[in-house]
Amino acid sequence: MKNKLSKINTPWVESDLFNFLIKFKNKKYRDIAKKFNKDGYIIIDLKLSKKFIAETTSNISELASDQNTKKNPKIYHYNKNPRIIEGFKKFKNIKDLCRHKKITDVLKYLYNKKPIPFNSINFIKGTDQPLHSDYIHFSSMPQKFLAAAWIALERTDNRNGPLTVVPGSHKLDVVDYSLFNLDTPSSTTELSKYYNLYEEYIKEVVSSKKLKTKTIKLKPGQALIWSANLLHGGKKIIDQKRTRYSQVVHYHFDKCDFVYNPGFSDISKGKFAYRDLKALKI
Amino acid sequence: MTDDNLIKLVSKSLKAKVNLNSDSNNTPEWDSIGHLSIISALDKLSKGKTEKIDLSECYSVKKLSTKLKKIKI
């Protein structure tokens, strides 16, 4: 991108200068960028082979049956279905998905920075997770250099707890716990209470602004990519027998000043719970 | 801070029973969020003194105790 304004300290694809800056971008992903700017998400096809998908689902099953497998903290589980983390440390397929070239190419185009995958979560079934923005969990300085890719390893439809998004919600204000006049939590119980309050807040924002939720139905091998602040969640599972093998990967971007956990930060006081991106890089 | 008080603080932060031999490997509740809860609780108790030391790798009660003694907390 050859323009001096392209060096603004915010993702260009989300900036107020989007319509100006897109003129300086190559045409390859322009339509994708326009959709991402407007709605906060896009869907791309990774063209994964059936063999790769079958192997990966088998890997996830193996992880789920191993008692030593790491999972998300309990407070982020909404049902008995495990949220498996760090699967990339054991299985190459999971790591390959984190680094999938099509995803990283698109993200590099959208953010003008190299994307750095830093965590993965694998799912066997739906999460029942209420609407939230990933930015309440992972933040960056400069702000909003965060994106996620959710990769379907089997069909998702209304019955197996598909993902839902709120198109355009990425443009809402960024929220952290200081909005509720809360001090940094000093126990997981406290954090859990804060997070419940956050979820109630989001629910009320969506309701009072009359924002529409969209169900995302994907085919195996398709990836939903969303921006830092987009509201998303897991739709209620109707058929409890149905699986929903999938993987989500979160990305920060290189050349940021730092990344941090907003849950334990107090930005107004300049206090940050830093994350070491170099150590987390997949 | 005595080891007993540290154990109480860790226990409260994690909402789990811990002892002097507890660490992140033998305490399921001691995950990344749990660890940040402990650091945050220590920060509050010490009124910011713990910012001077790096507790990010102290994933056991004994390691925490050793570090805290160095700054006389």
mmCIF file of N, CA and C in Angstrom, chain A residues 51-116:
data_model
loop_
_atom_site.group_PDB
_atom_site.id
_atom_site.type_symbol
_atom_site.label_atom_id
_atom_site.label_comp_id
_atom_site.label_asym_id
_atom_site.label_seq_id
_atom_site.Cartn_x
_atom_site.Cartn_y
_atom_site.Cartn_z
ATOM 1 N N LYS A 51 -9.382 -36.427 3.205
ATOM 2 C CA LYS A 51 -8.420 -37.194 4.010
ATOM 3 C C LYS A 51 -7.893 -36.328 5.171
ATOM 4 N N PHE A 52 -7.539 -35.096 4.853
ATOM 5 C CA PHE A 52 -7.027 -34.181 5.880
ATOM 6 C C PHE A 52 -8.080 -33.939 6.963
ATOM 7 N N ILE A 53 -9.319 -33.737 6.513
ATOM 8 C CA ILE A 53 -10.405 -33.479 7.470
ATOM 9 C C ILE A 53 -10.631 -34.699 8.361
ATOM 10 N N ALA A 54 -10.624 -35.884 7.751
ATOM 11 C CA ALA A 54 -10.842 -37.118 8.525
ATOM 12 C C ALA A 54 -9.722 -37.321 9.553
ATOM 13 N N GLU A 55 -8.493 -37.063 9.129
ATOM 14 C CA GLU A 55 -7.351 -37.202 10.055
ATOM 15 C C GLU A 55 -7.468 -36.212 11.216
ATOM 16 N N THR A 56 -7.841 -34.992 10.876
ATOM 17 C CA THR A 56 -7.904 -33.953 11.908
ATOM 18 C C THR A 56 -9.012 -34.231 12.920
ATOM 19 N N THR A 57 -10.158 -34.678 12.448
ATOM 20 C CA THR A 57 -11.236 -34.995 13.393
ATOM 21 C C THR A 57 -10.815 -36.162 14.294
ATOM 22 N N SER A 58 -10.056 -37.080 13.712
ATOM 23 C CA SER A 58 -9.550 -38.199 14.511
ATOM 24 C C SER A 58 -8.562 -37.693 15.572
ATOM 25 N N ASN A 59 -7.712 -36.752 15.182
ATOM 26 C CA ASN A 59 -6.779 -36.127 16.133
ATOM 27 C C ASN A 59 -7.535 -35.477 17.300
ATOM 28 N N ILE A 60 -8.591 -34.773 16.961
ATOM 29 C CA ILE A 60 -9.363 -34.058 17.997
ATOM 30 C C ILE A 60 -10.032 -35.064 18.946
ATOM 31 N N SER A 61 -10.545 -36.142 18.371
ATOM 32 C CA SER A 61 -11.160 -37.182 19.215
ATOM 33 C C SER A 61 -10.132 -37.761 20.181
ATOM 34 N N GLU A 62 -8.941 -37.973 19.668
ATOM 35 C CA GLU A 62 -7.870 -38.526 20.517
ATOM 36 C C GLU A 62 -7.542 -37.564 21.665
ATOM 37 N N LEU A 63 -7.466 -36.284 21.332
ATOM 38 C CA LEU A 63 -7.191 -35.286 22.374
ATOM 39 C C LEU A 63 -8.295 -35.276 23.426
ATOM 40 N N ALA A 64 -9.528 -35.373 22.948
ATOM 41 C CA ALA A 64 -10.672 -35.311 23.875
ATOM 42 C C ALA A 64 -10.692 -36.494 24.835
ATOM 43 N N SER A 65 -10.182 -37.631 24.370
ATOM 44 C CA SER A 65 -10.220 -38.814 25.234
ATOM 45 C C SER A 65 -9.018 -38.894 26.172
ATOM 46 N N ASP A 66 -8.065 -37.995 26.001
ATOM 47 C CA ASP A 66 -6.880 -37.984 26.860
ATOM 48 C C ASP A 66 -7.113 -37.047 28.052
ATOM 49 N N GLN A 67 -7.032 -37.597 29.241
ATOM 50 C CA GLN A 67 -7.305 -36.791 30.450
ATOM 51 C C GLN A 67 -6.288 -35.662 30.652
ATOM 52 N N ASN A 68 -5.122 -35.806 30.060
ATOM 53 C CA ASN A 68 -4.086 -34.781 30.237
ATOM 54 C C ASN A 68 -4.202 -33.619 29.253
ATOM 55 N N THR A 69 -5.141 -33.713 28.349
ATOM 56 C CA THR A 69 -5.312 -32.639 27.359
ATOM 57 C C THR A 69 -5.732 -31.345 28.051
ATOM 58 N N LYS A 70 -5.089 -30.254 27.623
ATOM 59 C CA LYS A 70 -5.430 -28.955 28.216
ATOM 60 C C LYS A 70 -6.724 -28.407 27.624
ATOM 61 N N LYS A 71 -7.493 -27.795 28.499
ATOM 62 C CA LYS A 71 -8.763 -27.216 28.058
ATOM 63 C C LYS A 71 -8.868 -25.768 28.524
ATOM 64 N N ASN A 72 -9.788 -25.024 27.933
ATOM 65 C CA ASN A 72 -10.070 -23.672 28.411
ATOM 66 C C ASN A 72 -10.486 -23.728 29.885
ATOM 67 N N PRO A 73 -10.290 -22.627 30.634
ATOM 68 C CA PRO A 73 -10.767 -22.612 32.021
ATOM 69 C C PRO A 73 -12.271 -22.926 32.109
ATOM 70 N N LYS A 74 -12.636 -23.497 33.239
ATOM 71 C CA LYS A 74 -14.040 -23.914 33.435
ATOM 72 C C LYS A 74 -15.031 -22.780 33.196
ATOM 73 N N ILE A 75 -14.623 -21.570 33.595
ATOM 74 C CA ILE A 75 -15.584 -20.456 33.509
ATOM 75 C C ILE A 75 -15.978 -20.142 32.062
ATOM 76 N N TYR A 76 -15.207 -20.663 31.117
ATOM 77 C CA TYR A 76 -15.555 -20.429 29.709
ATOM 78 C C TYR A 76 -16.191 -21.660 29.046
ATOM 79 N N HIS A 77 -16.578 -22.608 29.870
ATOM 80 C CA HIS A 77 -17.339 -23.760 29.348
ATOM 81 C C HIS A 77 -18.816 -23.551 29.692
ATOM 82 N N TYR A 78 -19.678 -23.720 28.721
ATOM 83 C CA TYR A 78 -21.114 -23.513 28.944
ATOM 84 C C TYR A 78 -21.894 -24.820 28.875
ATOM 85 N N ASN A 79 -21.199 -25.862 28.542
ATOM 86 C CA ASN A 79 -21.798 -27.201 28.562
ATOM 87 C C ASN A 79 -20.655 -28.198 28.790
ATOM 88 N N LYS A 80 -20.967 -29.466 28.681
ATOM 89 C CA LYS A 80 -19.941 -30.485 28.984
ATOM 90 C C LYS A 80 -18.964 -30.697 27.827
ATOM 91 N N ASN A 81 -19.239 -30.101 26.713
ATOM 92 C CA ASN A 81 -18.380 -30.323 25.544
ATOM 93 C C ASN A 81 -17.035 -29.617 25.725
ATOM 94 N N PRO A 82 -15.933 -30.352 25.563
ATOM 95 C CA PRO A 82 -14.623 -29.754 25.858
ATOM 96 C C PRO A 82 -14.183 -28.714 24.839
ATOM 97 N N ARG A 83 -13.486 -27.715 25.353
ATOM 98 C CA ARG A 83 -12.831 -26.704 24.512
ATOM 99 C C ARG A 83 -11.336 -26.995 24.632
ATOM 100 N N ILE A 84 -10.818 -27.704 23.661
ATOM 101 C CA ILE A 84 -9.456 -28.242 23.747
ATOM 102 C C ILE A 84 -8.427 -27.219 23.258
ATOM 103 N N ILE A 85 -7.437 -26.952 24.092
ATOM 104 C CA ILE A 85 -6.408 -25.978 23.681
ATOM 105 C C ILE A 85 -5.052 -26.668 23.465
ATOM 106 N N GLU A 86 -4.203 -25.968 22.752
ATOM 107 C CA GLU A 86 -2.821 -26.406 22.485
ATOM 108 C C GLU A 86 -2.726 -27.730 21.724
ATOM 109 N N GLY A 87 -3.764 -28.066 20.970
ATOM 110 C CA GLY A 87 -3.733 -29.289 20.154
ATOM 111 C C GLY A 87 -2.617 -29.260 19.123
ATOM 112 N N PHE A 88 -2.205 -28.061 18.729
ATOM 113 C CA PHE A 88 -1.128 -27.909 17.725
ATOM 114 C C PHE A 88 0.202 -28.447 18.229
ATOM 115 N N LYS A 89 0.323 -28.589 19.552
ATOM 116 C CA LYS A 89 1.591 -29.113 20.102
ATOM 117 C C LYS A 89 1.718 -30.615 19.855
ATOM 118 N N LYS A 90 0.598 -31.259 19.647
ATOM 119 C CA LYS A 90 0.625 -32.708 19.470
ATOM 120 C C LYS A 90 0.385 -33.131 18.017
ATOM 121 N N PHE A 91 -0.436 -32.380 17.310
ATOM 122 C CA PHE A 91 -0.804 -32.832 15.970
ATOM 123 C C PHE A 91 -0.480 -31.805 14.886
ATOM 124 N N LYS A 92 0.215 -32.296 13.864
ATOM 125 C CA LYS A 92 0.666 -31.429 12.771
ATOM 126 C C LYS A 92 -0.524 -30.816 12.017
ATOM 127 N N ASN A 93 -1.571 -31.614 11.818
ATOM 128 C CA ASN A 93 -2.726 -31.089 11.074
ATOM 129 C C ASN A 93 -3.306 -29.849 11.754
ATOM 130 N N ILE A 94 -3.376 -29.904 13.084
ATOM 131 C CA ILE A 94 -3.935 -28.773 13.831
ATOM 132 C C ILE A 94 -3.012 -27.554 13.677
ATOM 133 N N LYS A 95 -1.725 -27.824 13.718
ATOM 134 C CA LYS A 95 -0.746 -26.750 13.526
ATOM 135 C C LYS A 95 -0.836 -26.185 12.101
ATOM 136 N N ASP A 96 -0.979 -27.089 11.130
ATOM 137 C CA ASP A 96 -1.087 -26.651 9.729
ATOM 138 C C ASP A 96 -2.311 -25.759 9.518
ATOM 139 N N LEU A 97 -3.393 -26.101 10.196
ATOM 140 C CA LEU A 97 -4.596 -25.261 10.068
ATOM 141 C C LEU A 97 -4.361 -23.872 10.667
ATOM 142 N N CYS A 98 -3.616 -23.832 11.771
ATOM 143 C CA CYS A 98 -3.310 -22.537 12.399
ATOM 144 C C CYS A 98 -2.535 -21.637 11.431
ATOM 145 N N ARG A 99 -1.681 -22.294 10.643
ATOM 146 C CA ARG A 99 -0.807 -21.521 9.745
ATOM 147 C C ARG A 99 -1.283 -21.558 8.295
ATOM 148 N N HIS A 100 -2.513 -21.958 8.070
ATOM 149 C CA HIS A 100 -2.980 -22.168 6.700
ATOM 150 C C HIS A 100 -2.738 -20.918 5.842
ATOM 151 N N LYS A 101 -2.097 -21.154 4.693
ATOM 152 C CA LYS A 101 -1.627 -20.017 3.882
ATOM 153 C C LYS A 101 -2.774 -19.134 3.392
ATOM 154 N N LYS A 102 -3.891 -19.751 3.058
ATOM 155 C CA LYS A 102 -5.000 -18.944 2.549
ATOM 156 C C LYS A 102 -5.506 -17.971 3.638
ATOM 157 N N ILE A 103 -5.549 -18.458 4.862
ATOM 158 C CA ILE A 103 -5.999 -17.588 5.958
ATOM 159 C C ILE A 103 -4.968 -16.481 6.199
ATOM 160 N N THR A 104 -3.701 -16.864 6.281
ATOM 161 C CA THR A 104 -2.666 -15.853 6.599
ATOM 162 C C THR A 104 -2.518 -14.842 5.452
ATOM 163 N N ASP A 105 -2.702 -15.301 4.207
ATOM 164 C CA ASP A 105 -2.638 -14.365 3.068
ATOM 165 C C ASP A 105 -3.750 -13.317 3.163
ATOM 166 N N VAL A 106 -4.949 -13.796 3.442
ATOM 167 C CA VAL A 106 -6.087 -12.873 3.541
ATOM 168 C C VAL A 106 -5.879 -11.899 4.703
ATOM 169 N N LEU A 107 -5.438 -12.428 5.846
ATOM 170 C CA LEU A 107 -5.243 -11.563 7.015
ATOM 171 C C LEU A 107 -4.144 -10.526 6.773
ATOM 172 N N LYS A 108 -3.092 -10.953 6.083
ATOM 173 C CA LYS A 108 -2.001 -10.019 5.784
ATOM 174 C C LYS A 108 -2.523 -8.872 4.911
ATOM 175 N N TYR A 109 -3.386 -9.214 3.982
ATOM 176 C CA TYR A 109 -3.981 -8.200 3.112
ATOM 177 C C TYR A 109 -4.871 -7.250 3.944
ATOM 178 N N LEU A 110 -5.664 -7.824 4.817
ATOM 179 C CA LEU A 110 -6.642 -7.021 5.576
ATOM 180 C C LEU A 110 -6.002 -6.143 6.645
ATOM 181 N N TYR A 111 -4.834 -6.562 7.137
ATOM 182 C CA TYR A 111 -4.235 -5.827 8.267
ATOM 183 C C TYR A 111 -2.900 -5.163 7.940
ATOM 184 N N ASN A 112 -2.371 -5.442 6.726
ATOM 185 C CA ASN A 112 -1.064 -4.880 6.340
ATOM 186 C C ASN A 112 0.056 -5.283 7.285
ATOM 187 N N LYS A 113 -0.125 -6.308 8.046
ATOM 188 C CA LYS A 113 0.885 -6.835 8.954
ATOM 189 C C LYS A 113 0.848 -8.356 8.880
ATOM 190 N N LYS A 114 1.961 -8.959 9.260
ATOM 191 C CA LYS A 114 2.016 -10.417 9.244
ATOM 192 C C LYS A 114 1.197 -10.992 10.411
ATOM 193 N N PRO A 115 0.230 -11.870 10.115
ATOM 194 C CA PRO A 115 -0.547 -12.453 11.224
ATOM 195 C C PRO A 115 0.265 -13.485 12.008
ATOM 196 N N ILE A 116 0.075 -13.498 13.300
ATOM 197 C CA ILE A 116 0.783 -14.449 14.166
ATOM 198 C C ILE A 116 -0.244 -15.293 14.921
#
